[in-house]
Short mmCIF file of C-alpha atoms and ligand atoms in Angstrom, two decimals:
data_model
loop_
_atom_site.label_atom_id
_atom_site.label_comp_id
_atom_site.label_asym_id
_atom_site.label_seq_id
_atom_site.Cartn_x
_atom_site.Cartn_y
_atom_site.Cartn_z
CA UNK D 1 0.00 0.00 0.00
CA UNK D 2 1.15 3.25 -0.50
CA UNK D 3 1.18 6.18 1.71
CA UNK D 4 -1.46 7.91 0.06
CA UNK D 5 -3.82 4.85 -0.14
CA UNK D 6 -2.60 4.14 3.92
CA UNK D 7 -4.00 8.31 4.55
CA UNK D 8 -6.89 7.96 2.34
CA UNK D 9 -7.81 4.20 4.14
CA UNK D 10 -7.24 6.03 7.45
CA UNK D 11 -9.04 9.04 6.49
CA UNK D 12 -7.52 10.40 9.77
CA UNK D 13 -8.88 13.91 10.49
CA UNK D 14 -5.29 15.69 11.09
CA UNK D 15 -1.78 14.17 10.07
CA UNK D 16 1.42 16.38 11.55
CA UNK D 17 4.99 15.57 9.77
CA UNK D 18 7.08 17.68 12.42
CA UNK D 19 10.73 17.95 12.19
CA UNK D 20 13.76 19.29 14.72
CA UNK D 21 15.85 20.62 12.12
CA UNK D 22 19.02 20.74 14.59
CA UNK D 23 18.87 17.23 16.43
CA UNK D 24 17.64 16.13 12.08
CA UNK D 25 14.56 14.23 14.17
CA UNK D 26 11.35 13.37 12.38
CA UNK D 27 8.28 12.36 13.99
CA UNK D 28 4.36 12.17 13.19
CA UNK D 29 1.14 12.54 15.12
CA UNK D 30 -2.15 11.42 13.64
CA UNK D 31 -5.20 12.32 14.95
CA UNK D 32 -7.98 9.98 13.69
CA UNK D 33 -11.21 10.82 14.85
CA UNK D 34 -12.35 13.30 17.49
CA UNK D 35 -16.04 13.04 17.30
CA UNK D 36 -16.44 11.21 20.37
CA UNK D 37 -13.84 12.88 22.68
CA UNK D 38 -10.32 13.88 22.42
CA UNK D 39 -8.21 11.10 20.53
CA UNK D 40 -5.93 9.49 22.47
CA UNK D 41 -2.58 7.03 21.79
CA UNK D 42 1.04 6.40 22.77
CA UNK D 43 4.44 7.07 20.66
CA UNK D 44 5.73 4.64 18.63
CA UNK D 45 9.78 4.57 18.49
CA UNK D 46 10.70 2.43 15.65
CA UNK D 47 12.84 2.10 12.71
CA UNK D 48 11.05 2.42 9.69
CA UNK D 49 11.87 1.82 6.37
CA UNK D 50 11.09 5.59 5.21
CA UNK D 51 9.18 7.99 5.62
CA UNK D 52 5.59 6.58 4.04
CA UNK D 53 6.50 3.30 6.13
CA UNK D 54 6.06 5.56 8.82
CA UNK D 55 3.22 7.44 8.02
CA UNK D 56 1.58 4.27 6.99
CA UNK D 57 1.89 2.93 10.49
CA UNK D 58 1.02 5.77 12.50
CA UNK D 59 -2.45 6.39 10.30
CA UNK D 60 -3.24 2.77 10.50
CA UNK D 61 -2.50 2.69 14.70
CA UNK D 62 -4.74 6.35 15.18
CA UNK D 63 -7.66 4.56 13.44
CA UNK D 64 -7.28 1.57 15.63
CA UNK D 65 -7.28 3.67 18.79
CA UNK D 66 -10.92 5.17 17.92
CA UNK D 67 -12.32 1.61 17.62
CA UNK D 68 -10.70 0.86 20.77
CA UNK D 69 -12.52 3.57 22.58
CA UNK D 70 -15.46 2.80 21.00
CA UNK D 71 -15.80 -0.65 21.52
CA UNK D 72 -14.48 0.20 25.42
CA UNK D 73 -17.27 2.73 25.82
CA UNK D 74 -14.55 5.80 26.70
CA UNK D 75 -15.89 9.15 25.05
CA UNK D 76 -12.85 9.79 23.35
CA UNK D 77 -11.38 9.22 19.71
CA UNK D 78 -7.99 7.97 18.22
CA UNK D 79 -4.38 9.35 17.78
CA UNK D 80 -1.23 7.76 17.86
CA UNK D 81 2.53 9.12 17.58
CA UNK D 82 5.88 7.97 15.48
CA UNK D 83 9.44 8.82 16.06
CA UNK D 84 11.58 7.44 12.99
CA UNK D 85 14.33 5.80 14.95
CA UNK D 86 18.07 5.56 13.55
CA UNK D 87 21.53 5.07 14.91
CA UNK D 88 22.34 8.48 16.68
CA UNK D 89 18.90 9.53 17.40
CA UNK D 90 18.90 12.15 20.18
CA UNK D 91 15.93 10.21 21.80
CA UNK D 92 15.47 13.09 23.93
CA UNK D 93 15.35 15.59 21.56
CA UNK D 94 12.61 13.71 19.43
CA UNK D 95 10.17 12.94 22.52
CA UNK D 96 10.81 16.78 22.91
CA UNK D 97 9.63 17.29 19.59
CA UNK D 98 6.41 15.04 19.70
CA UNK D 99 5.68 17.00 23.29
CA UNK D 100 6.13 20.23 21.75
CA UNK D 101 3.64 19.18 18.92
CA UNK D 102 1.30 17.29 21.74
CA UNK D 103 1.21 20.53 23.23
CA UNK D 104 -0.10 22.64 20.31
CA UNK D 105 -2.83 20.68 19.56
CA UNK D 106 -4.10 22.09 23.36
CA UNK D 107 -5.80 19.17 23.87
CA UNK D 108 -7.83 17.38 21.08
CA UNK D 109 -5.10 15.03 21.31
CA UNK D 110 -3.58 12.97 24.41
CA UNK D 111 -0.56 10.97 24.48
CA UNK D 112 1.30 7.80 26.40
CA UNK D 113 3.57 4.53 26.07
CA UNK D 114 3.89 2.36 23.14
CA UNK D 115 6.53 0.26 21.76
CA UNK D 116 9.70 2.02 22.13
CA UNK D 117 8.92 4.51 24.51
CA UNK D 118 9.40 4.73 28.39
CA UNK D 119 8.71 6.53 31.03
CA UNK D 120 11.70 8.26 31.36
CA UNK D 121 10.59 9.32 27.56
CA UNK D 122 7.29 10.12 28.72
CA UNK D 123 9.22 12.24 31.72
CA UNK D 124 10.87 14.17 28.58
CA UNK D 125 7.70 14.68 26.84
CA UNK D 126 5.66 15.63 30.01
CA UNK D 127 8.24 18.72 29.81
CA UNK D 128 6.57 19.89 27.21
CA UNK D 129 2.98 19.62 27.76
CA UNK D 130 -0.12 17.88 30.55
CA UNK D 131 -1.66 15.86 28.01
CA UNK D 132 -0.26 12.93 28.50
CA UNK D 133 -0.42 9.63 30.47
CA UNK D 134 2.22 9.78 33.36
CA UNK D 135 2.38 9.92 37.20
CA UNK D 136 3.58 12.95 38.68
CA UNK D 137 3.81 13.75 42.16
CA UNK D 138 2.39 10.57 43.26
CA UNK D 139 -0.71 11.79 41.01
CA UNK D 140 -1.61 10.17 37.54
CA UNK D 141 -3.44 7.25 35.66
CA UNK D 142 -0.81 4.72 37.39
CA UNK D 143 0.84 1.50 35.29
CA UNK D 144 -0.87 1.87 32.14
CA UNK D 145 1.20 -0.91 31.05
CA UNK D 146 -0.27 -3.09 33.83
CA UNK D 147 -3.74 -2.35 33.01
CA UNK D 148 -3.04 -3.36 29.37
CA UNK D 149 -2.09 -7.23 30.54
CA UNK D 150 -4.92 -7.52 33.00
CA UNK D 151 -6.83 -6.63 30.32
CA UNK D 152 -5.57 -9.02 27.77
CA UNK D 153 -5.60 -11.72 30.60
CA UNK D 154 -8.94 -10.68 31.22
CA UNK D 155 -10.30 -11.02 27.41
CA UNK D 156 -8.02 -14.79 27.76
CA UNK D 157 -9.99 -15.59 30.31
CA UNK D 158 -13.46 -15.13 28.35
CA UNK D 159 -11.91 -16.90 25.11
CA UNK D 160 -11.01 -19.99 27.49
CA UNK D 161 -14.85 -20.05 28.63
CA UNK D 162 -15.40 -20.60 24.71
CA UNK D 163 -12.78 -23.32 24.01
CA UNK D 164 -14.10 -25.01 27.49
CA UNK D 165 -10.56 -25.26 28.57
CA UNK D 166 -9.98 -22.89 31.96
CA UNK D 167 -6.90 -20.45 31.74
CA UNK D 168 -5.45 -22.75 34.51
CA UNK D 169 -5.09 -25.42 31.67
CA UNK D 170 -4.41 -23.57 28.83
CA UNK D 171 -1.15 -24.35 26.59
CA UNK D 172 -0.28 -20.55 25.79
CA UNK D 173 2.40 -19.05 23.12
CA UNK D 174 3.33 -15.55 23.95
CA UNK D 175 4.85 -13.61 21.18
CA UNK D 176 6.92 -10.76 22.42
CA UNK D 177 7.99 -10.40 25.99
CA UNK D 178 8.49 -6.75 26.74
CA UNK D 179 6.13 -4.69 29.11
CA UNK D 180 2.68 -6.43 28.42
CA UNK D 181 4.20 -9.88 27.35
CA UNK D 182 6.25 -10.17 30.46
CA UNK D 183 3.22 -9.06 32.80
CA UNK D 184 0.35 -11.55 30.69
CA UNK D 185 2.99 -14.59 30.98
CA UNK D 186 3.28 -13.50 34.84
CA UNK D 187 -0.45 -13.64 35.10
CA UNK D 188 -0.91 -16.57 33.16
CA UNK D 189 1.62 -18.49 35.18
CA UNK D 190 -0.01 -17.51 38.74
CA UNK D 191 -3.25 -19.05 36.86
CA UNK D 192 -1.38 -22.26 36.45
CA UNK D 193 -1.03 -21.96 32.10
CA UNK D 194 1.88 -23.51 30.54
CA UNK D 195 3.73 -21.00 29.10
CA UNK D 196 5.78 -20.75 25.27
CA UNK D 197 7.92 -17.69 24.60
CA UNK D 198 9.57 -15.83 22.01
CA UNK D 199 11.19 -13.00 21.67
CA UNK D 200 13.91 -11.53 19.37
CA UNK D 201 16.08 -10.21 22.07
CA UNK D 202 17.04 -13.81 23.75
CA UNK D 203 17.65 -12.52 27.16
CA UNK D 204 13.86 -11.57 27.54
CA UNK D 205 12.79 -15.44 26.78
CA UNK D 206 15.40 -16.57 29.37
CA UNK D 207 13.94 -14.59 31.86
CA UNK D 208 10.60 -15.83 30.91
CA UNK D 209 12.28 -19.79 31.03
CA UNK D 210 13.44 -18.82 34.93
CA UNK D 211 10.54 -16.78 35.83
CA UNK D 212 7.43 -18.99 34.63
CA UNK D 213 8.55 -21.99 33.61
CA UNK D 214 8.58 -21.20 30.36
CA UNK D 215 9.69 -23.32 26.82
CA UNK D 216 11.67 -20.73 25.05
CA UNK D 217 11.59 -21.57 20.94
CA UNK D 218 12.88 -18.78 18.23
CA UNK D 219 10.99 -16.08 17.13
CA UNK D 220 10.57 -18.02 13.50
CA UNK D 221 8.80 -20.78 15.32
CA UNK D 222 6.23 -19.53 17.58
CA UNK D 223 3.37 -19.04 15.16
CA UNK D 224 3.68 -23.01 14.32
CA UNK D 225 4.29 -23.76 17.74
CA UNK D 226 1.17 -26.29 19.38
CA UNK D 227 -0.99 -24.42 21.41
CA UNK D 228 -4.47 -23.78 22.78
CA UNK D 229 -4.13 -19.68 22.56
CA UNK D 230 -1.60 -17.48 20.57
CA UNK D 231 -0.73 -14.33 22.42
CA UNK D 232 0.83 -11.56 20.44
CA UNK D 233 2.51 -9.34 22.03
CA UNK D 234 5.23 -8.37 19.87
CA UNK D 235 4.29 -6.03 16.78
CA UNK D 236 1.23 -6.17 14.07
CA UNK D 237 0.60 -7.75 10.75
CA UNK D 238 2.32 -11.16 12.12
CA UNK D 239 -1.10 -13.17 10.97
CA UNK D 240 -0.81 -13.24 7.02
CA UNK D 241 -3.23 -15.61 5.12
CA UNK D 242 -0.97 -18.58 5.13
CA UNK D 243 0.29 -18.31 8.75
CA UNK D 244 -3.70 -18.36 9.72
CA UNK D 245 -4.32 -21.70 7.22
CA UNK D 246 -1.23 -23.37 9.26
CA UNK D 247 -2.08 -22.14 12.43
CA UNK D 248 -2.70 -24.53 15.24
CA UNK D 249 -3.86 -22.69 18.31
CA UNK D 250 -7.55 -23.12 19.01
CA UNK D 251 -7.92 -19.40 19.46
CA UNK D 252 -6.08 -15.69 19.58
CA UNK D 253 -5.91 -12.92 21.63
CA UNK D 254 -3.04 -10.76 22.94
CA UNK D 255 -1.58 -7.01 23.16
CA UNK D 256 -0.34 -6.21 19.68
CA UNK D 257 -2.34 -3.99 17.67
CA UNK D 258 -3.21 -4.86 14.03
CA UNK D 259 -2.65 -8.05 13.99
CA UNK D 260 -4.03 -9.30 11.01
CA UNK D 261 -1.83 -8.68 7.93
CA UNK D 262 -4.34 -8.33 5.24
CA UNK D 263 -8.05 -8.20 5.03
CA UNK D 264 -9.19 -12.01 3.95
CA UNK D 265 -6.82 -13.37 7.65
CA UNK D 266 -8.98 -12.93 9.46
CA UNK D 267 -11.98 -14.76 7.42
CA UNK D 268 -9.61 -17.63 7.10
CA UNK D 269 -9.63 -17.97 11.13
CA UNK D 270 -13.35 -17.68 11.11
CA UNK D 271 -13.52 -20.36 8.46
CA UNK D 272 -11.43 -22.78 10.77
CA UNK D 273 -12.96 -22.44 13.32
CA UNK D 274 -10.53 -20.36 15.55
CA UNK D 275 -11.92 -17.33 17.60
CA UNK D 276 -9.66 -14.42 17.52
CA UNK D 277 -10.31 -11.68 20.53
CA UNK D 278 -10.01 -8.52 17.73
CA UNK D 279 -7.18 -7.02 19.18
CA UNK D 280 -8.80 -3.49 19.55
CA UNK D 281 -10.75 -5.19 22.53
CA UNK D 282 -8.25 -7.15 24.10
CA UNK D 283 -5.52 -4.34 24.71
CA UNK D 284 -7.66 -1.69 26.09
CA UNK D 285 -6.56 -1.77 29.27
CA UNK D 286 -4.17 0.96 28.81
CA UNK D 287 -6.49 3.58 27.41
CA UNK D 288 -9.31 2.66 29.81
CA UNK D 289 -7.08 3.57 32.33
CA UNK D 290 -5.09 6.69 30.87
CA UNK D 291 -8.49 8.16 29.50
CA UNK D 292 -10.74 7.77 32.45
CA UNK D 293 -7.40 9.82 34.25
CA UNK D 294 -7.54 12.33 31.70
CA UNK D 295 -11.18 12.59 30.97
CA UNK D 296 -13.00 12.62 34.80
CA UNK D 297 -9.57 13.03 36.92
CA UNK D 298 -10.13 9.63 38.58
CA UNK D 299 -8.35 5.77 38.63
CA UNK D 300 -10.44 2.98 37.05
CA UNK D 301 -10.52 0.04 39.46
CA UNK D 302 -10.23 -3.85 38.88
CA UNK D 303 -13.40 -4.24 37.85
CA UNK D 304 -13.76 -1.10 35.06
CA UNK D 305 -10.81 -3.31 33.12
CA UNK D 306 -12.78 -6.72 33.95
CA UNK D 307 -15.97 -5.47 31.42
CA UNK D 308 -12.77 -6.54 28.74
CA UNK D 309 -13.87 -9.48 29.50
CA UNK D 310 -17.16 -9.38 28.87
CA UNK D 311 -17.41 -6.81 25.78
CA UNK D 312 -14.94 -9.61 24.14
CA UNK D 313 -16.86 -12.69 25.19
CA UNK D 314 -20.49 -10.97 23.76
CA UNK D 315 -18.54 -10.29 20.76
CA UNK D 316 -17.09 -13.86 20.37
CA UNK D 317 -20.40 -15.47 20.91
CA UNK D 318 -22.45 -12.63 18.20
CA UNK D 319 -19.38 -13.73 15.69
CA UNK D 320 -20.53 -17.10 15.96
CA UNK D 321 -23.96 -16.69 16.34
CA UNK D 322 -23.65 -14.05 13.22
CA UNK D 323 -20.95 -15.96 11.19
CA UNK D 324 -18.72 -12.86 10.91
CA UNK D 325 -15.06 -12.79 12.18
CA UNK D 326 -15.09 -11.05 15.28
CA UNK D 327 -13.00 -8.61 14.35
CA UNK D 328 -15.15 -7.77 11.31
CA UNK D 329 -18.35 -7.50 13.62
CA UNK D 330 -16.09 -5.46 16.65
CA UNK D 331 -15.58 -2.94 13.41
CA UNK D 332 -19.03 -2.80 12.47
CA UNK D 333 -20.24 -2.04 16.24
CA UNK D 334 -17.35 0.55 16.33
CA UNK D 335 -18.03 2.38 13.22
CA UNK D 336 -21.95 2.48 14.40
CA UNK D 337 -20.75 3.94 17.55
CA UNK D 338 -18.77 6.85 16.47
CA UNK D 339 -21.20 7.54 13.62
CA UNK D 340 -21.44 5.29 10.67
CA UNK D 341 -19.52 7.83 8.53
CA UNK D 342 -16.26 6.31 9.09
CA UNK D 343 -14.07 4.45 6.37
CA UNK D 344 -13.07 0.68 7.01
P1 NAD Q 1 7.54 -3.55 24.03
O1 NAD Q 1 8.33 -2.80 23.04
O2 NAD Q 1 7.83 -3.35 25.47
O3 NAD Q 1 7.64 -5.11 23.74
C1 NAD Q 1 7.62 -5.70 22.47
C2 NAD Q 1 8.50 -6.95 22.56
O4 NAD Q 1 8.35 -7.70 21.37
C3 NAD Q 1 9.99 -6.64 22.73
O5 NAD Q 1 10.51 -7.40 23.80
C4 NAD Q 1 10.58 -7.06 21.39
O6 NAD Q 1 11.92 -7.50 21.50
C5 NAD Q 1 9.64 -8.18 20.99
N1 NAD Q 1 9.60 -8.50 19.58
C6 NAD Q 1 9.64 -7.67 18.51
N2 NAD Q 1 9.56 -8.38 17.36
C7 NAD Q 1 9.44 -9.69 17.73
C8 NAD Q 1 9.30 -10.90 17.00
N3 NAD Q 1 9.26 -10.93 15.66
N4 NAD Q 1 9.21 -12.06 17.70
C9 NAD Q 1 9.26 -12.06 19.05
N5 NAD Q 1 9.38 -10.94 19.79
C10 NAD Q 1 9.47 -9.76 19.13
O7 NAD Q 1 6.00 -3.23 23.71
P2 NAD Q 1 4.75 -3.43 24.68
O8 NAD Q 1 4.46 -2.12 25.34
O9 NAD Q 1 4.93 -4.67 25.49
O10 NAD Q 1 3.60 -3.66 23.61
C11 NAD Q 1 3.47 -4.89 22.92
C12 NAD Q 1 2.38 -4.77 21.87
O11 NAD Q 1 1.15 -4.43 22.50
C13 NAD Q 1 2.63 -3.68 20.81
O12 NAD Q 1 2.13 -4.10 19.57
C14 NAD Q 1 1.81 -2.49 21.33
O13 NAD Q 1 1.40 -1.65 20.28
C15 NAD Q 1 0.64 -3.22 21.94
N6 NAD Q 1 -0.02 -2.46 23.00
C16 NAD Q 1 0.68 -2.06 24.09
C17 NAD Q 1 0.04 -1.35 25.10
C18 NAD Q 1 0.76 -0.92 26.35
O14 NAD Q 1 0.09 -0.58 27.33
N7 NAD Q 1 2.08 -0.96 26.37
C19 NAD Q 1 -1.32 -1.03 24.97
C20 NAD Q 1 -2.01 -1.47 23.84
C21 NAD Q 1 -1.35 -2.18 22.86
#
């Protein structure tokens, strides 16, 4: 796809290119939809290929982010930052640069964590402006990253009702082990799953191997590995059309956003018989929790993030009853939420 096909499927309502000419740092900030509320969405860090690579991404992750808040019921819309990583990047000077730009929007758009980006980024970026998801001074949405794997665990949980396995007995292959993947295996273990683990930086598996128990296999492996549930929690687009006609688990759900890496995946799950938790709904946890901070000033509790559960499980069980792929049906509820006069 190109980048103009990427903004014109996106149809986001503002796209900022912004540039620190002296540090040579390039970042974007898309802001998808505000009809519902402010849009909210973390900063990506990644390397891209270029520049439409990047554009691509951060278009495709803003539109995401107002599905997720409209399938979580939060009265806000989506937005989402990228930095284009290289060797030499002054990483402080570009989460400068997305603050300042965060800041001159004066609020239609709200920013936090995503791949890449810390909190002693967010620290750099909170510099610059309020809107966005940190604590300060004891004060402040709390572990957004947290909230994101109780989330996921709690979506897991409602999937294993409809493979009539319980979590506790679950086989479970967790792609990606940074913040969420590490704190969903940790969950999952307490529960009593058996956990397999990938991830490309080998030291994060190991831990996982001491920690819970876990079989470590390379990241080429996991998608074939045997399994009752597939947990991605590494990066999108990892379920292409022949991954999903090879793919053993008996169902999907996890952190990573846009999983599915073209439009007929998904429909080849469905066909098989495999449930997939649309990733929009499983991973939340993290805006619940940063937008209900933002939005009313106040903390969402346990049970606010345990409704994941339910909003995926009535979704799974409409698919079915429906024969749609869930995340073709969590699109359609989404799209009727903010209005109907969205794009795909
Ligand atoms: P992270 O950067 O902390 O972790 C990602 C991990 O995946 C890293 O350990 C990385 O080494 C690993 N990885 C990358 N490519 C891999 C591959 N091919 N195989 C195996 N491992 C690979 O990111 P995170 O905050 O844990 O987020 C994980 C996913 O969940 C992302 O897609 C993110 O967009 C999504 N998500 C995160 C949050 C949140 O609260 N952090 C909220 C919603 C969605």
């Amino acid at each position: 796809m190109t980048s103009t096909d990427a903004l014109a499927a996106a149809d986001c309502e503002q796209v900022l290119v912004v540039r620190d000419r002296d540090a040579d740092v390039t970042a974007i900030v898309a802001v998808h939809d505000t009809r519902l509320g402010p849009a909210h969405g973390g900063i990506r860090r990644w390397r891209y290929a270029d520049l439409g690579a990047a554009l691509a991404d951060a278009v495709a992750l803003a539109q995401a982010m107002t599905w997720k808040c409209a399938l979580a019921e939060i009265a806000a819309g989506g937005g989402k930052s990228v930095i284009l990583d290289r060797d030499g990047l002054d990483r402080a000077a570009a989460y400068r640069l997305v603050g300042r730009t965060v800041a001159q929007l004066g609020g239609r758009y709200f920013t936090g964590p995503d791949v890449g980006t810390g909190d002693d980024d967010l620290r750099v970026v909170a510099d610059e402006t309020r809107f966005v998801a940190l604590d300060r001074d004891g004060a402040g949405p709390g572990d957004l990253t947290a909230a994101t794997a109780t989330g996921v665990f709690a979506a897991l949980t409602a999937l294993a009702e409809r493979l009539h396995t319980p979590v506790g007995r679950l086989r479970v292959a967790v792609q990606g082990l940074g913040a969420v993947g590490q704190q969903l295996c940790r969950q999952l273990h307490a529960a009593g799953a058996q956990l397999v683990v990938s991830d490309v930086v080998p030291a994060r598996a190991e831990a996982a191997a001491a920690a819970f128990g876990a079989t470590v296999v390379a990241p080429a492996d996991i998608l074939a590995e045997p399994c009752d549930v597939l947990a991605p929690c590494a990066l999108g687009g990892v379920l292409s059309d022949a991954v999903c006609e090879r793919l053993t688990a008996r169902g999907v759900c996890g952190a990573a956003n846009n999983i599915f890496a073209g439009d007929s995946a998904a429909t080849i799950l469905h066909r098989r018989g495999v449930p997939v938790v649309p990733d929009f709904v499983a991973n939340a946890g993290a805006l619940i929790q940063g937008a209900t901070w933002h939005l009313h000033g106040e903390r969402v509790g346990e049970a606010r993030l345990q409704r994941i559960a339910r909003t995926a499980g009535e979704l799974l069980d409409r698919a079915v009853a429906e024969n749609v792929p869930p995340s073709v049906l969590a699109l359609r509820v989404a799209r009727e939420r903010v209005g109907g006069s969205l794009s795909p």
